Coordinates of C-alpha atoms in Angstrom, one line a residue:
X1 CA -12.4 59.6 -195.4
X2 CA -12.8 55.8 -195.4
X3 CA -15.7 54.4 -197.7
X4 CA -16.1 52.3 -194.8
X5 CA -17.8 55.5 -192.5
X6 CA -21.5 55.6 -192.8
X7 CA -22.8 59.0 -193.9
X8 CA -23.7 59.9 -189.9
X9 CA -19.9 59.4 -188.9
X10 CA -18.5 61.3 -192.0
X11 CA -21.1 64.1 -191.7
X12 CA -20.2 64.5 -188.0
X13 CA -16.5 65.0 -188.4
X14 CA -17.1 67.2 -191.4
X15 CA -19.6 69.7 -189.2
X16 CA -17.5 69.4 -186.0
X17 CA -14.7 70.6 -188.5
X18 CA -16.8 73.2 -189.6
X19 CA -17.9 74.5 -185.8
X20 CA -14.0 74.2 -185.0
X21 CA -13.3 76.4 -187.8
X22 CA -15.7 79.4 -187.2
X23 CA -15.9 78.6 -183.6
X24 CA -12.1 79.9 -184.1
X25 CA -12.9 82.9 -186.6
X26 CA -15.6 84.2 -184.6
X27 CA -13.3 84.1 -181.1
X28 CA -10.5 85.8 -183.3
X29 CA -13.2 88.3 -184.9
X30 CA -14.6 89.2 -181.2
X31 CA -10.6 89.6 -179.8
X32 CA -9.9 91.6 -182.7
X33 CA -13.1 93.7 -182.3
X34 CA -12.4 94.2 -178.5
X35 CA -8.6 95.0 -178.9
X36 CA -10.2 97.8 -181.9
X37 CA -12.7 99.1 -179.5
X38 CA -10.5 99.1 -176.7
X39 CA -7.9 101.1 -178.1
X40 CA -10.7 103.7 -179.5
X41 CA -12.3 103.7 -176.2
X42 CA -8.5 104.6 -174.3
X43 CA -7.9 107.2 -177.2
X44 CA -11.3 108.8 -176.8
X45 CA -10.3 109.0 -172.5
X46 CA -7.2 110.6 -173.2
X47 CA -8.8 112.7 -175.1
X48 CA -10.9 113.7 -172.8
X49 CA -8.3 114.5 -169.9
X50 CA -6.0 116.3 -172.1
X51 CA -8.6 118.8 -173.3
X52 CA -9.8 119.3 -169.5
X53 CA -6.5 119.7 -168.3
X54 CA -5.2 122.6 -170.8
X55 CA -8.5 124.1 -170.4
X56 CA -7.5 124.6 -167.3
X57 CA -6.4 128.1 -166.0
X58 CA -3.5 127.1 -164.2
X59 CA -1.9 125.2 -167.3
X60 CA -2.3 128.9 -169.4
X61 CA -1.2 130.8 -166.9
X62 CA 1.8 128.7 -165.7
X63 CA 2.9 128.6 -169.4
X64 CA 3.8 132.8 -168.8
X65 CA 5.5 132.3 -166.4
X66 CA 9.6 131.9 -165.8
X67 CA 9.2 128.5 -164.1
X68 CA 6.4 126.1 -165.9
X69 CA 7.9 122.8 -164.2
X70 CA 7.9 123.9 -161.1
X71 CA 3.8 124.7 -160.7
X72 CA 2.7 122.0 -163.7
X73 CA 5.1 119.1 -162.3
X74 CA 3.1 118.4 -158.9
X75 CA -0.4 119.3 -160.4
X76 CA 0.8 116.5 -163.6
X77 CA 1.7 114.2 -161.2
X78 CA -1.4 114.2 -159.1
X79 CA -3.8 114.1 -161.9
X80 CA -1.9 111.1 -163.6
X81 CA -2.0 109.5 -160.2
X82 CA -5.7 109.7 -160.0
X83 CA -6.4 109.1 -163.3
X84 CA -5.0 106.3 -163.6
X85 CA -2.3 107.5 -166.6
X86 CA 1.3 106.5 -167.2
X87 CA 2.3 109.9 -168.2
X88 CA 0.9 114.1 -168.9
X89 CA 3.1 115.9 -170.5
X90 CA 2.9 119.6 -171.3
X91 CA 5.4 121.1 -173.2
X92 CA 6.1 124.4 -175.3
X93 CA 5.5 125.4 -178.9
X94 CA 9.0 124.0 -179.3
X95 CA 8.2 120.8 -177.9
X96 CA 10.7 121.6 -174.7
X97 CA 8.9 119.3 -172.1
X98 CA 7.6 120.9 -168.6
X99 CA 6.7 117.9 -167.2
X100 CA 6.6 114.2 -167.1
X101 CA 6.4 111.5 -164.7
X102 CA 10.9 111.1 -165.2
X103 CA 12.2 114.2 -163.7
X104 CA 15.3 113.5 -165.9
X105 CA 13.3 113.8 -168.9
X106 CA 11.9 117.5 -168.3
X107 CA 13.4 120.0 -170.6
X108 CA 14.1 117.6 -173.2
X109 CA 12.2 117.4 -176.4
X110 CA 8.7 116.0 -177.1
X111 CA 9.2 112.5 -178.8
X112 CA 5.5 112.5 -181.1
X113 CA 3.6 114.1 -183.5
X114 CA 2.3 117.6 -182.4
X115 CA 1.6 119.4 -186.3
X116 CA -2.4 119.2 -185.9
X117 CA -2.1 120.4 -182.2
X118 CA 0.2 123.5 -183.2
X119 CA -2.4 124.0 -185.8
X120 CA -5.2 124.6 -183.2
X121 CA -6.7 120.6 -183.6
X122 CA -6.9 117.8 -181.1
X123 CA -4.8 114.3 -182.5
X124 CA -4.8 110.6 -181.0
X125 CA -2.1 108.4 -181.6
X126 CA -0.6 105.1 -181.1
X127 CA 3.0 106.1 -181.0
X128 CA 6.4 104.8 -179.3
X129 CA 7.9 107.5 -176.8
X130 CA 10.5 107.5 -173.8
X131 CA 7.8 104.8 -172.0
X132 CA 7.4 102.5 -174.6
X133 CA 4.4 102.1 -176.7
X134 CA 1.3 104.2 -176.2
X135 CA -1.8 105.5 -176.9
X136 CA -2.1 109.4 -176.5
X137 CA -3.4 112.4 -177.3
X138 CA -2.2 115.5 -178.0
X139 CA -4.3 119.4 -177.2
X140 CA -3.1 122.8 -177.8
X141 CA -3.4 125.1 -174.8
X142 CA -4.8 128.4 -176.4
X143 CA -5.3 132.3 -174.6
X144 CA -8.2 134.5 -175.4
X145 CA -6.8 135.3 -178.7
X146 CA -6.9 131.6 -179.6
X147 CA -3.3 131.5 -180.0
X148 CA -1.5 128.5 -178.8
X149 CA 0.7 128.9 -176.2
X150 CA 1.4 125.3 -174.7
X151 CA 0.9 121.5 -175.6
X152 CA -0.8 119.2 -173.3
X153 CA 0.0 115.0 -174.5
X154 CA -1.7 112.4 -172.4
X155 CA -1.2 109.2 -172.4
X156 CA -1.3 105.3 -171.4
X157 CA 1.3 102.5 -172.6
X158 CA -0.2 99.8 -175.1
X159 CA 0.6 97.5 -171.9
X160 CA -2.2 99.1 -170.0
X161 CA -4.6 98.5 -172.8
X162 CA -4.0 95.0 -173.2
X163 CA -4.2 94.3 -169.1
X164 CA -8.0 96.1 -170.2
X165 CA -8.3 93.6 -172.8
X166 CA -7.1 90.7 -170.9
X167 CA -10.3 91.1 -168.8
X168 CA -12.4 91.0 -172.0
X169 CA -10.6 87.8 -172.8
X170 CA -12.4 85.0 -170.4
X171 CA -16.4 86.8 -172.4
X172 CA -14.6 86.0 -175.6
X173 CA -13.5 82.4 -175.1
X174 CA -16.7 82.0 -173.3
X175 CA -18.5 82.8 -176.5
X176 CA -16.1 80.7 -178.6
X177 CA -16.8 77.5 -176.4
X178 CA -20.2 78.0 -176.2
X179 CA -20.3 78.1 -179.9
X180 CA -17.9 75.3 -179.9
X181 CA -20.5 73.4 -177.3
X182 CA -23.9 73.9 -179.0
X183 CA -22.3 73.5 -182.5
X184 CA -21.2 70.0 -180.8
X185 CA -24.4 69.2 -179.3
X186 CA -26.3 69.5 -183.0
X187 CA -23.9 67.7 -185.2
X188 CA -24.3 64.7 -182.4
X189 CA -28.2 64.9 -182.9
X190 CA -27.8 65.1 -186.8
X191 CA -26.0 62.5 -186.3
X192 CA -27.8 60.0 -184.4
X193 CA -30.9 60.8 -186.9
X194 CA -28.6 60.0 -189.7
X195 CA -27.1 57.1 -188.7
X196 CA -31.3 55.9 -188.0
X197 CA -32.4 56.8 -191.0
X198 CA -29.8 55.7 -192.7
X199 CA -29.5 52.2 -190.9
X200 CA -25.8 52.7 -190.6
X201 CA -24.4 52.8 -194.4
X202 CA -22.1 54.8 -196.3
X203 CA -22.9 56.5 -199.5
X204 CA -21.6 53.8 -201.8
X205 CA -23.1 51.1 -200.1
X206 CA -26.4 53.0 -200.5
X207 CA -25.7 54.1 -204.6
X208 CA -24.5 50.2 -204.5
X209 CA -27.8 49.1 -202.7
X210 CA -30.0 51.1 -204.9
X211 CA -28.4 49.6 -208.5
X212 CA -29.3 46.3 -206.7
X213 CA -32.7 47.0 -206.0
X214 CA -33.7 48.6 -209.2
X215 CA -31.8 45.3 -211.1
X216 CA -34.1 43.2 -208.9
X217 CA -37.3 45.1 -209.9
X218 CA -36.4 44.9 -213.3
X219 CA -35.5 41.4 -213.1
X220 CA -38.3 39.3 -210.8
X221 CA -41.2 37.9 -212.1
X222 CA -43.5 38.8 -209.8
X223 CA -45.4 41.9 -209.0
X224 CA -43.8 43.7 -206.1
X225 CA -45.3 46.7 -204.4
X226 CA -44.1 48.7 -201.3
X227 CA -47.1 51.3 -199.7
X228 CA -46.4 53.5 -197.1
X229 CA -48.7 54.2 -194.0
X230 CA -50.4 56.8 -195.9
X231 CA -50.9 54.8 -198.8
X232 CA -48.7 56.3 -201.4
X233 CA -47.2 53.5 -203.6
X234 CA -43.4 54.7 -202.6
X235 CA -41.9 52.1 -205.4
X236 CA -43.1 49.2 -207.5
X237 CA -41.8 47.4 -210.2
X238 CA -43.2 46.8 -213.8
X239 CA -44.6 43.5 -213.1
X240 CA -46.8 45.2 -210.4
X241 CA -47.6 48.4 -213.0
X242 CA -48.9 45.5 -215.8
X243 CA -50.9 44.0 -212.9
X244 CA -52.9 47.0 -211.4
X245 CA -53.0 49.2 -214.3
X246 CA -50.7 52.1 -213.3
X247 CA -47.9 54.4 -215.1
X248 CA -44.7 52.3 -215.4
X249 CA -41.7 54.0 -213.2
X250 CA -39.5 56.6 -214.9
X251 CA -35.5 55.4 -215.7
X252 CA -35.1 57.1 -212.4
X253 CA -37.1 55.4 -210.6
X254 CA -39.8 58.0 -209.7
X255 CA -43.7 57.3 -211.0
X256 CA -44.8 58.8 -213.9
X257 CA -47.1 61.8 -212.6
X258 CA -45.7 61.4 -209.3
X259 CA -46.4 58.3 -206.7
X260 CA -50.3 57.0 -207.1
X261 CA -52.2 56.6 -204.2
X262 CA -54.0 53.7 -203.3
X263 CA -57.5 55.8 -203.0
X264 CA -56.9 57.3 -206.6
X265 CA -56.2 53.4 -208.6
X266 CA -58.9 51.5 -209.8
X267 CA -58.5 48.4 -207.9
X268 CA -61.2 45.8 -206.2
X269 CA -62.2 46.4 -202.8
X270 CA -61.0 43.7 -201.7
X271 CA -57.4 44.5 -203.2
X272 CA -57.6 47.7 -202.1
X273 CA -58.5 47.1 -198.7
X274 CA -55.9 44.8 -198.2
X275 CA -52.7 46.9 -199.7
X276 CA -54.1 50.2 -197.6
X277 CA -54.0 48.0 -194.1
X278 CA -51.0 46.4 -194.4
X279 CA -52.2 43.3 -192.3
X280 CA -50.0 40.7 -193.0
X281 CA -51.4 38.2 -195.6
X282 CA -50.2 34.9 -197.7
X283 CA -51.1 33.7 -200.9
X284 CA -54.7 35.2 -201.0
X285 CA -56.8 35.6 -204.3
X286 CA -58.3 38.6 -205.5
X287 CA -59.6 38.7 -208.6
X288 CA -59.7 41.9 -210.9
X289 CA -61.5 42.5 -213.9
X290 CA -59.4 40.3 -216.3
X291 CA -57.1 38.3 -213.7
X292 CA -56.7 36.2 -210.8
X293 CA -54.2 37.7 -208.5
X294 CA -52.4 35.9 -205.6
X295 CA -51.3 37.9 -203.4
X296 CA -49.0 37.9 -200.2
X297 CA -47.9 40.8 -197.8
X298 CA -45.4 41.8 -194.9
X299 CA -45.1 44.9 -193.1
X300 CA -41.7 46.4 -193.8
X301 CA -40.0 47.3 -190.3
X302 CA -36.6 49.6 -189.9
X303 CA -33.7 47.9 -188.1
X304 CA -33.8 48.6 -184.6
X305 CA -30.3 47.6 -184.0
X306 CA -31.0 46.7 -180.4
X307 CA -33.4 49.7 -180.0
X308 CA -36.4 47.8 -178.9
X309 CA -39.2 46.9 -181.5
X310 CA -38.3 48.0 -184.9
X311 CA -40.8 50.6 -186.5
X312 CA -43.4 49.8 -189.1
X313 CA -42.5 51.9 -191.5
X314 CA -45.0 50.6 -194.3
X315 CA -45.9 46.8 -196.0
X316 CA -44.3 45.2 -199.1
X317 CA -46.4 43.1 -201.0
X318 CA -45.7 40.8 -203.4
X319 CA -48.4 39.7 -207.3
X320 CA -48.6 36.9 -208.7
X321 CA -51.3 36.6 -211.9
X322 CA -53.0 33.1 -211.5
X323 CA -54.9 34.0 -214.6
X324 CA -53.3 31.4 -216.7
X325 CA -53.4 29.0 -213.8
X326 CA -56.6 29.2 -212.7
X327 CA -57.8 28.4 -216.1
X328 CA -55.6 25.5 -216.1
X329 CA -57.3 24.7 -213.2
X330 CA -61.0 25.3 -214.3
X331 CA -59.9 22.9 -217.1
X332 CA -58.8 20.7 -214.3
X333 CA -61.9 20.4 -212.4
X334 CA -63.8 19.7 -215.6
X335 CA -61.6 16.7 -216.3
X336 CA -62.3 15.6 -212.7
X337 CA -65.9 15.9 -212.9
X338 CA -65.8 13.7 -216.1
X339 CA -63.5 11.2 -214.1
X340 CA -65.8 11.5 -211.1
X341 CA -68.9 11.0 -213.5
X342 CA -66.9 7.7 -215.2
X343 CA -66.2 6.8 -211.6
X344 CA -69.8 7.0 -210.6
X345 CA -71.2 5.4 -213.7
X346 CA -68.1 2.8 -213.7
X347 CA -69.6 2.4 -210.1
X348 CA -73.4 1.7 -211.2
X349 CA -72.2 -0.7 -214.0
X350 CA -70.4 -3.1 -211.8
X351 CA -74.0 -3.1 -209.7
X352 CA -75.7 -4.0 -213.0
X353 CA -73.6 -6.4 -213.9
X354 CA -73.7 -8.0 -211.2
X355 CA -77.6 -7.9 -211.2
X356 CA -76.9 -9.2 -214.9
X357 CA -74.6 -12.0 -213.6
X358 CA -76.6 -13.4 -211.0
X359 CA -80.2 -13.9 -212.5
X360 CA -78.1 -15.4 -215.5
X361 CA -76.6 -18.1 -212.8
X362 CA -80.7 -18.5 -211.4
X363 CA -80.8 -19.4 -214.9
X364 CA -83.8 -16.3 -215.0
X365 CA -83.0 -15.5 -218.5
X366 CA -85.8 -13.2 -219.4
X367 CA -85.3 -11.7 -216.5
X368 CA -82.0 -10.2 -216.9
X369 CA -82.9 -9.7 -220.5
X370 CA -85.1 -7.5 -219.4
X371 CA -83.3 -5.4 -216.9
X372 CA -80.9 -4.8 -219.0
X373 CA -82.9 -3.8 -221.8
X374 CA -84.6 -1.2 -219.6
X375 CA -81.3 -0.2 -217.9
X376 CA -79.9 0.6 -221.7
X377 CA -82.9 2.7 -222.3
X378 CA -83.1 5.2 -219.6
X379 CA -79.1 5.5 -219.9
X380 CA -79.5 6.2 -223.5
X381 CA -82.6 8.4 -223.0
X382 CA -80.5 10.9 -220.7
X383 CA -77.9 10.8 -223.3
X384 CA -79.8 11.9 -226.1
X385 CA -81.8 14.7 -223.8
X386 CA -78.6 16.2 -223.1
X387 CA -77.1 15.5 -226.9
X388 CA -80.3 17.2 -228.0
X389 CA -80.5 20.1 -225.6
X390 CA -77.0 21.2 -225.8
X391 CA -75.4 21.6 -229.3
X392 CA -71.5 22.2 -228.0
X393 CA -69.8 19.2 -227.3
X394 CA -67.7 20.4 -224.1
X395 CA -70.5 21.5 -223.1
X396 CA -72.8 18.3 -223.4
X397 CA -69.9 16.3 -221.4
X398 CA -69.7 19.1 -218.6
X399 CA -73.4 18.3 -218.3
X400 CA -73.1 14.6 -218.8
X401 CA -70.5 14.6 -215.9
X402 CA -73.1 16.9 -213.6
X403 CA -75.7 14.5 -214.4
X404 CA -73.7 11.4 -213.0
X405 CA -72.6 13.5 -210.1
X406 CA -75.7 14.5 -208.9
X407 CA -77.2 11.3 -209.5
X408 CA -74.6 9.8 -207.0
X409 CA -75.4 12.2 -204.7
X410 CA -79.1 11.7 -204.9
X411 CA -80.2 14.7 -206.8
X412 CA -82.3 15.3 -209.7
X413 CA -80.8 17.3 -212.5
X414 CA -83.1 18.8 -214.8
X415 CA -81.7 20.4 -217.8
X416 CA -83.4 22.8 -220.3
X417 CA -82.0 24.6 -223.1
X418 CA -82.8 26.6 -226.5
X419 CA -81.0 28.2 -228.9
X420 CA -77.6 27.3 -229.8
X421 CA -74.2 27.8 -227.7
X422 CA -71.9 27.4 -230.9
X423 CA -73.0 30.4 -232.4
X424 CA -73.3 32.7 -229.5
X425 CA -69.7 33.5 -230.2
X426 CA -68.3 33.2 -226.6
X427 CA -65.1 30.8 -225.9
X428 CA -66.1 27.8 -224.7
X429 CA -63.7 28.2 -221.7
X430 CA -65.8 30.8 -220.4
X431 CA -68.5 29.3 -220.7
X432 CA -67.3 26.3 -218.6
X433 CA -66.0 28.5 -216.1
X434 CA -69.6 29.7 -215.4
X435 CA -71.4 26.5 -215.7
X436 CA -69.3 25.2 -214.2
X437 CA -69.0 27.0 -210.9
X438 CA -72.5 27.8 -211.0
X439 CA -73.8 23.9 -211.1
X440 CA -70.8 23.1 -208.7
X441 CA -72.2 25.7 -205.9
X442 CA -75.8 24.5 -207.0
X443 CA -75.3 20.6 -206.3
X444 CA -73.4 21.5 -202.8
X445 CA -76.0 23.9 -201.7
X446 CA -78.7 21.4 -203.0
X447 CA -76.9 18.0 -200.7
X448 CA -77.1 20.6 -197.7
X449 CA -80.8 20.8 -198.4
X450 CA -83.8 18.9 -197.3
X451 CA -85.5 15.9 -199.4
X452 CA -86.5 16.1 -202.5
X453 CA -83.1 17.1 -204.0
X454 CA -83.2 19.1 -207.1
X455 CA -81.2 21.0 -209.4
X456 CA -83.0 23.1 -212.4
X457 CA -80.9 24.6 -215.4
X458 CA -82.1 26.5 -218.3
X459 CA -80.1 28.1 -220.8
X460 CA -81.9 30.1 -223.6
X461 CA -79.5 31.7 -226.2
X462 CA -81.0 34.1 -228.6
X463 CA -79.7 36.3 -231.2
X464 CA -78.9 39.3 -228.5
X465 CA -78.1 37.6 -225.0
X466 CA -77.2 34.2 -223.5
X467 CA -79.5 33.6 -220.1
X468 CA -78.1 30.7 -217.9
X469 CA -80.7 30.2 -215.0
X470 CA -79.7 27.7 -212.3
X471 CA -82.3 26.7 -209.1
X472 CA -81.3 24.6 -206.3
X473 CA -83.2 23.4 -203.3
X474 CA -80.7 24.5 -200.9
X475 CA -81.2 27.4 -198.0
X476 CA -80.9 29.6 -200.5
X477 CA -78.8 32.7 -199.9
X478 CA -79.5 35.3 -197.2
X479 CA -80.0 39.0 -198.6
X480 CA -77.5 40.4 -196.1
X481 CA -75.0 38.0 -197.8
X482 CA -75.8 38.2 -201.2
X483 CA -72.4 40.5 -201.4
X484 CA -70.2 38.3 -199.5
X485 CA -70.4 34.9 -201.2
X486 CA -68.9 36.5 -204.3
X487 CA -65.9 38.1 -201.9
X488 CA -62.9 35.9 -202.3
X489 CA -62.2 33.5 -199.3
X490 CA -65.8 33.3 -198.7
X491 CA -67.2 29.9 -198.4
X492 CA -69.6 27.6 -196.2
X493 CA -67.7 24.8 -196.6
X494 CA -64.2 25.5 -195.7
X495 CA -62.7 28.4 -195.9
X496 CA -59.5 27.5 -195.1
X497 CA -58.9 25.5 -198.3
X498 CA -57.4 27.0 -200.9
X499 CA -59.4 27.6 -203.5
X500 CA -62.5 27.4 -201.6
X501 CA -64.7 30.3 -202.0
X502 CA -63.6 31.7 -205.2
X503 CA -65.7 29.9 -207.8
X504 CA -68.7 32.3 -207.3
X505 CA -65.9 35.0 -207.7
X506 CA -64.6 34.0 -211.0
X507 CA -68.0 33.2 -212.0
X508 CA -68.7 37.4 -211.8
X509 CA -65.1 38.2 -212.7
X510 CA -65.9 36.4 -216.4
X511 CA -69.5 37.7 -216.2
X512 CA -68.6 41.2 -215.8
X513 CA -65.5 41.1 -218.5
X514 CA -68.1 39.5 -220.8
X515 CA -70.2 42.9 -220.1
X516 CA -72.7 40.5 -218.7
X517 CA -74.8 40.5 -215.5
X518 CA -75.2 38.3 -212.3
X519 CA -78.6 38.3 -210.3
X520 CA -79.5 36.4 -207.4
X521 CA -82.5 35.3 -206.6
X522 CA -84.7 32.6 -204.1
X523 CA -87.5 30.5 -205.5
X524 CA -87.4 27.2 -203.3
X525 CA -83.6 27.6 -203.0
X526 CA -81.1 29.9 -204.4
X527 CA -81.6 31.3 -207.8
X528 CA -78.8 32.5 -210.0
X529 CA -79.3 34.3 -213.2
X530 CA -76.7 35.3 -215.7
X531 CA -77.7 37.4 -219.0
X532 CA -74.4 37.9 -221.1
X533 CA -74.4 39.5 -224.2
X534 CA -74.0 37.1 -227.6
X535 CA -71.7 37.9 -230.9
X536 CA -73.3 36.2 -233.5
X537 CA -72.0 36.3 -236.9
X538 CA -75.0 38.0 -239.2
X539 CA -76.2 34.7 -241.1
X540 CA -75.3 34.9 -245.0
X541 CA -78.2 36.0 -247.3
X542 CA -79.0 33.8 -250.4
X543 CA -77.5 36.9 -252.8
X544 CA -74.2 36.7 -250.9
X545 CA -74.3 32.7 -251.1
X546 CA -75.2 33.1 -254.7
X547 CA -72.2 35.3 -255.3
X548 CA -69.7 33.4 -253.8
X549 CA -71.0 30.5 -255.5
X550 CA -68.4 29.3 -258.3
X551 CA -68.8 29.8 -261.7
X552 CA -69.5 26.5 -264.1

């Protein structure tokens, strides 16, 4: 076979061999059995009018006399005439004939086996005689005493039997052909369902296909996931196993335990939901307990080859782990809220200065002396609060650049801490991530408020928990969407941005991996309250600094 021919072509030439090739047997099997049966069935006949004819009176009783031929000759005749038989003989012991259907053969010997009849038993043969071929039997003619006195041999020629058969013939090749026919009709079905199935490929193009496809998986970067309408995960690759926390695929490309379902993995709703629908989707983030994902999705349709609308026959979706990314990012925004806060503050300088400039050229010294004077000390008195209040240093300028911010936007920040952040023995990019978010959602909700604008934070750090509590005097957050503005994609603002709606979502994503908690609440505005649990390093007793002290 060419390794051009898809599996449906070569599989339909191999079966309609096949159905050739018994369709044949079977028609020679069922000739066979009727020529077999038709030959038993002509023997078991003649049987039958050879015993009735020498138990017939006349037959015994014409065998005494001096001239057999002349009374069995006629009566043979007649009987053979409407029996439909090519020849009865009945003959002597000696096999000297007394009649058959040539008158030039009577008196001549019996050509045929006659040993079982002389012995008192019935025979059928095929055997060759004066006609030709024939099937006959052979039956003693016997007095009271049971002796035997004549033979009677009946018979047709094997020509007769196969004109029988001949009329058998047209059931026989009927069987074959139907055979032939419905054997036909299946292999075309199969197929048509192979060549579907199979999109139209050979064998090696498919073993070819399938080395491809397994190098790919190995090979790509990103996480790549194909889910079936029932959502079983029918193949993924190890990117994709690394990313939702499943058994890696076996060498043959089967799932360790069988293929997961979607119901049975631990995965975010969100996640979840989206992988078991199928919808199609691009580039959106769902964040997991340690990672950002980005993730995009197509259904995956059969070829219809000019069928019509292909068929869905699943959705293949592709992972990519923002993780890193996103906490470039976060490091990002930080760096653009201390631009923005230099901005601003470059902003009110230039307005001081030229204050400054001005009374100095209406030659009202004291004046300006003393605006700036007062400028330098409220400038330097919100520096040192937030020096003093706040002990790490990222921290402090995070805070510094909030402060600026929300004092361009015409808010009041408020800040309030105790305890100390450097020794709470959390990474300082977590803790920006939280602060940050958190005081980024609190100014916005707060400039969509009414007058007075205010923002309120209070951290308290203590030797068991860190407690970050920031108020705003937004609209505060409904109760029936207390869930939803921690969903990914959710945002007031616009959700079509990217990015937008997600900081609240990292902000419990790094809560929760900290084993921490998130609480919101409503005093004026919105309220939220994070508790997260401090590593503190047990502080070193005066024994211990006593022994590690060195020796004069």
């Amino acid at each position: 076979m060419s390794h051009g021919w898809s599996i449906a072509r070569r599989l339909f030439l191999a079966h309609a061999l096949f159905i050739l090739v018994l369709a044949a047997f079977v028609g020679t099997a069922s000739f066979v059995d009727a020529r077999d049966r038709g030959y038993s069935e002509t023997a078991d006949r003649m049987l039958a009018v050879a015993t009735a004819i020498a138990d017939n009176p006349l037959v015994l009783e014409a065998s005494r006399g001096a001239d057999p031929s002349g009374s069995l000759q006629p009566y043979a005749l007649r009987v053979a005439a409407d029996a439909d038989l090519d020849f009865i003989t009945i003959m002597d012991t000696d096999r000297t004939r007394w009649t058959h259907p040539t008158t030039s053969e009577i008196g001549k010997e019996y050509i045929g086996a006659v040993g079982p009849a002389l012995a008192g038993e019935p025979l059928t043969e095929v055997s060759t005689g004066t006609l030709g071929p024939s099937v006959r039997a052979v039956v003693p003619v016997t007095d009271e005493q049971g002796a035997v006195r004549a033979l009677v041999a009946v018979g047709v020629t094997t020509s007769t039997v196969k004109i029988a058969l001949n009329a058998r013939l047209p059931a026989v090749l009927g069987l074959a052909l139907a055979l032939l026919a419905a054997g036909s009709i299946a292999t075309w079905l199969l197929g048509r369902y192979l060549r579907r199935v199979t999109l139209g490929w050979g064998p090696e193009q498919l073993a070819q296909l399938f080395v491809y496809l397994d190098s790919v998986l190995h090979s790509v970067r990103e996480g790549l996931v194909l889910v079936d309408p029932r959502g079983e995960l029918v193949l993924y690759n190890d990117q994709a196993a690394r990313l939702l926390g499943i058994p890696p695929r076996s060498p043959t490309g089967a799932a360790a335990g069988g293929a997961p379902l979607l119901s049975d993995l631990d995965l975010p709703a969100s996640l979840g939901d989206l992988l078991q629908s199928g919808r199609p989707a691009r580039d959106e983030i769902h964040p997991t307990g340690s990672r950002v994902l980005v993730v995009s999705q197509q259904p995956a349709l059969a070829s219809a080859a000019g069928r019509g609308k292909p068929a869905a026959m699943g959705s293949v979706a592709t992972i990519r782990d923002h993780t890193d990314l996103q906490s470039l990012g976060n490091e990002l925004q930080g760096m653009r809220t201390l631009s923005d806060a230099l901005r601003a503050q470059t902003h009110e300088h230039s307005n001081r200065l030229h204050v400054l400039f001005s009374l100095m050229e209406l030659g009202r010294i004291p004046e300006a002396l003393e605006f700036a004077t007062r400028d330098l000390e409220l400038s330097q008195q919100l520096t040192d609060e937030l020096v003093t209040s706040v002990d790490e240093p990222v921290i402090g300028a995070l805070l510094m650049g909030k402060a600026a911010q929300a004092h361009e936007l015409g808010i009041a920040l408020t800040v309030e801490a105790s305890g100390s952040l450097s020794d709470s023995g959390l990474l300082v990019q977590d803790l920006v991530t939280v602060l940050g978010n958190l005081m980024d959602n609190a100014l916005d909700a707060a400039v969509s408020g009414e007058a007075p604008r205010t923002v309120d934070l209070r951290v308290s750090s203590t030797a068991d928990a860190l407690v970050i509590e920031v108020a705003d005097s937004g609209p505060g957050v409904a109760a029936e969407a207390e869930e939803d503005v921690f969903r990914p994609g959710f945002s007031t603002k616009d959700p079509g941005a990217y990015g937008r709606g997600l900081g609240l979502a990292l902000v419990r994503q790094t809560v929760a991996r900290l084993g921490g908690s998130l609480v919101i609440g409503r005093r004026q505005g919105a309220v939220f309250t994070v508790t997260i649990p401090t590593h503190r390093s047990p502080e070193p007793t005066p024994a211990a600094d006593q022994a590690q002290a060195p020796r004069a």
